[in-house]
Amino acid sequence: MKKILEKTKEAVSNVTEKVVSFKDNYIGDEQNEIIEDFKEAGSNKVKETLESINESIGIIKNAGYEFKGMGVSLGLSPSITLSFHYLNSISDEEKEDIFKQVEEKKMVKLVLKLLFKAGDFYKSINLGEHSLDAVNIALGLSPGISLTFKKK
């Protein structure tokens, strides 16, 4: 029983370290870019972002994710939450090709970067019987990303 408890503590500790590393190293630059975009944005920015994402659903699917839905908050500082279902990983060459397709769509490019980083994070941790299920991205003055795992 002690061995199982020790292994569980070790696994939790490893995942915790990876989460901290993910936050610090993976979304730092993107976070600053999102905040800058939404700093003085109004409902027009929300509309523009949603239209851009909607126009790129096919590209997002080719990137290994399915767009599941969105939430919009139109408070003092607008924010958008985008939800994606993880389908599969793609090669670095395919990622480069996808980025070329969205060169002119700054927010879509940013969302794709975060999705790819979420997939990379998932690959870097070993959750045994659990696999990546969903990625939720919050865009606004307080940007963030959350990952949901499910039992295989």
Tab-separated table of C-alpha atoms in Angstrom:
chain	number	residue	atom	x	y	z
A	1	MET	CA	0.000	0.000	0.000
A	2	LYS	CA	2.861	2.407	0.825
A	3	LYS	CA	4.460	1.766	-2.586
A	4	ILE	CA	1.229	2.634	-4.381
A	5	LEU	CA	0.871	5.822	-2.341
A	6	GLU	CA	4.486	6.800	-3.053
A	7	LYS	CA	4.056	6.173	-6.794
A	8	THR	CA	0.868	8.231	-6.820
A	9	LYS	CA	2.572	11.124	-5.018
A	10	GLU	CA	5.476	10.945	-7.465
A	11	ALA	CA	3.130	10.972	-10.478
A	12	VAL	CA	1.187	13.954	-9.107
A	13	SER	CA	4.428	15.798	-8.401
A	14	ASN	CA	5.674	15.187	-11.966
A	15	VAL	CA	2.415	16.421	-13.491
A	16	THR	CA	2.432	19.493	-11.212
A	17	GLU	CA	5.955	20.386	-12.332
A	18	LYS	CA	4.949	20.007	-15.979
A	19	VAL	CA	1.865	22.207	-15.477
A	20	VAL	CA	3.947	25.004	-13.946
A	21	SER	CA	6.485	24.657	-16.751
A	22	PHE	CA	3.671	24.676	-19.337
A	23	LYS	CA	2.208	27.902	-17.957
A	24	ASP	CA	5.559	29.651	-17.700
A	25	ASN	CA	7.101	28.475	-20.956
A	26	TYR	CA	4.223	27.751	-23.280
A	27	ILE	CA	1.701	30.566	-22.959
A	28	GLY	CA	3.874	33.465	-21.826
A	29	ASP	CA	4.375	35.127	-25.213
A	30	GLU	CA	0.877	34.342	-26.428
A	31	GLN	CA	-0.596	35.670	-23.183
A	32	ASN	CA	1.016	39.079	-23.707
A	33	GLU	CA	-0.196	39.163	-27.310
A	34	ILE	CA	-3.782	38.309	-26.322
A	35	ILE	CA	-3.834	40.934	-23.550
A	36	GLU	CA	-2.538	43.560	-25.960
A	37	ASP	CA	-5.234	42.680	-28.507
A	38	PHE	CA	-8.053	42.804	-25.973
A	39	LYS	CA	-6.793	45.746	-23.890
A	40	GLU	CA	-8.879	48.373	-25.632
A	41	ALA	CA	-11.198	46.041	-27.513
A	42	GLY	CA	-14.930	46.233	-27.524
A	43	SER	CA	-17.617	44.023	-28.962
A	44	ASN	CA	-16.149	44.566	-32.436
A	45	LYS	CA	-13.039	42.628	-31.406
A	46	VAL	CA	-15.234	39.773	-30.174
A	47	LYS	CA	-17.168	39.732	-33.459
A	48	GLU	CA	-13.975	39.905	-35.529
A	49	THR	CA	-12.387	37.033	-33.568
A	50	LEU	CA	-15.477	34.822	-33.804
A	51	GLU	CA	-15.772	35.417	-37.553
A	52	SER	CA	-12.113	34.589	-38.039
A	53	ILE	CA	-12.436	31.335	-36.065
A	54	ASN	CA	-15.639	30.413	-37.912
A	55	GLU	CA	-13.924	30.935	-41.290
A	56	SER	CA	-11.076	28.647	-40.187
A	57	ILE	CA	-12.977	25.617	-38.848
A	58	GLY	CA	-11.663	23.416	-41.691
A	59	ILE	CA	-8.075	24.436	-41.007
A	60	ILE	CA	-8.536	23.790	-37.283
A	61	LYS	CA	-9.832	20.288	-38.067
A	62	ASN	CA	-6.780	19.665	-40.275
A	63	ALA	CA	-4.694	20.727	-37.269
A	64	GLY	CA	-6.082	17.791	-35.273
A	65	TYR	CA	-8.834	19.564	-33.323
A	66	GLU	CA	-12.578	19.864	-33.680
A	67	PHE	CA	-14.188	23.184	-32.778
A	68	LYS	CA	-16.902	22.411	-30.219
A	69	GLY	CA	-18.230	25.803	-29.220
A	70	MET	CA	-17.646	29.179	-27.671
A	71	GLY	CA	-18.669	31.399	-24.839
A	72	VAL	CA	-18.693	35.190	-24.926
A	73	SER	CA	-18.614	37.640	-22.044
A	74	LEU	CA	-19.428	41.237	-22.934
A	75	GLY	CA	-18.552	42.856	-19.620
A	76	LEU	CA	-16.264	45.819	-19.060
A	77	SER	CA	-13.516	43.848	-20.716
A	78	PRO	CA	-14.846	41.412	-23.317
A	79	SER	CA	-13.621	37.831	-23.355
A	80	ILE	CA	-14.133	34.727	-25.449
A	81	THR	CA	-13.791	31.098	-24.443
A	82	LEU	CA	-13.208	28.633	-27.272
A	83	SER	CA	-13.648	24.880	-26.801
A	84	PHE	CA	-11.947	22.240	-28.908
A	85	HIS	CA	-11.950	18.443	-28.940
A	86	TYR	CA	-8.553	16.817	-29.493
A	87	LEU	CA	-8.616	14.427	-32.451
A	88	ASN	CA	-4.994	13.629	-33.233
A	89	SER	CA	-1.505	15.055	-33.461
A	90	ILE	CA	0.039	16.133	-36.739
A	91	SER	CA	3.600	16.366	-37.998
A	92	ASP	CA	5.774	19.477	-37.798
A	93	GLU	CA	5.593	19.796	-41.594
A	94	GLU	CA	1.785	19.787	-41.461
A	95	LYS	CA	1.893	22.440	-38.708
A	96	GLU	CA	4.110	24.658	-40.878
A	97	ASP	CA	1.691	24.267	-43.799
A	98	ILE	CA	-1.262	25.196	-41.579
A	99	PHE	CA	0.534	28.288	-40.264
A	100	LYS	CA	1.125	29.404	-43.870
A	101	GLN	CA	-2.622	29.132	-44.504
A	102	VAL	CA	-3.445	31.453	-41.582
A	103	GLU	CA	-0.622	33.980	-41.931
A	104	GLU	CA	-3.085	36.861	-42.309
A	105	LYS	CA	-5.350	35.725	-39.447
A	106	LYS	CA	-3.507	36.776	-36.315
A	107	MET	CA	-6.000	35.411	-33.762
A	108	VAL	CA	-6.447	32.065	-35.551
A	109	LYS	CA	-2.670	31.689	-35.715
A	110	LEU	CA	-2.483	32.408	-31.991
A	111	VAL	CA	-5.227	29.871	-31.193
A	112	LEU	CA	-3.471	27.231	-33.305
A	113	LYS	CA	-0.190	27.886	-31.475
A	114	LEU	CA	-1.950	27.295	-28.163
A	115	LEU	CA	-3.655	24.137	-29.433
A	116	PHE	CA	-0.355	22.722	-30.659
A	117	LYS	CA	1.314	23.590	-27.364
A	118	ALA	CA	-1.505	21.841	-25.489
A	119	GLY	CA	-0.911	18.744	-27.614
A	120	ASP	CA	2.847	18.941	-26.978
A	121	PHE	CA	2.207	19.256	-23.255
A	122	TYR	CA	-0.041	16.186	-23.342
A	123	LYS	CA	2.674	14.198	-25.119
A	124	SER	CA	5.254	15.314	-22.529
A	125	ILE	CA	3.339	13.906	-19.564
A	126	ASN	CA	2.368	10.314	-18.963
A	127	LEU	CA	-1.134	10.010	-17.592
A	128	GLY	CA	-1.398	6.251	-18.037
A	129	GLU	CA	-4.994	5.403	-18.850
A	130	HIS	CA	-6.003	8.996	-19.592
A	131	SER	CA	-5.824	10.838	-22.901
A	132	LEU	CA	-6.334	14.443	-23.930
A	133	ASP	CA	-10.006	15.121	-24.561
A	134	ALA	CA	-10.627	18.869	-24.682
A	135	VAL	CA	-8.740	22.147	-24.798
A	136	ASN	CA	-10.447	25.359	-23.711
A	137	ILE	CA	-8.827	28.677	-24.550
A	138	ALA	CA	-9.851	31.908	-22.842
A	139	LEU	CA	-9.093	35.075	-24.811
A	140	GLY	CA	-9.318	38.453	-23.113
A	141	LEU	CA	-7.503	40.512	-20.482
A	142	SER	CA	-7.094	37.379	-18.396
A	143	PRO	CA	-6.168	34.750	-21.014
A	144	GLY	CA	-5.699	31.116	-20.156
A	145	ILE	CA	-5.847	27.559	-21.339
A	146	SER	CA	-7.295	24.468	-19.716
A	147	LEU	CA	-6.970	20.843	-20.695
A	148	THR	CA	-9.415	18.046	-19.932
A	149	PHE	CA	-8.397	14.402	-19.888
A	150	LYS	CA	-10.585	11.310	-20.169
A	151	LYS	CA	-10.063	7.668	-19.413
A	152	LYS	CA	-9.135	5.690	-22.550
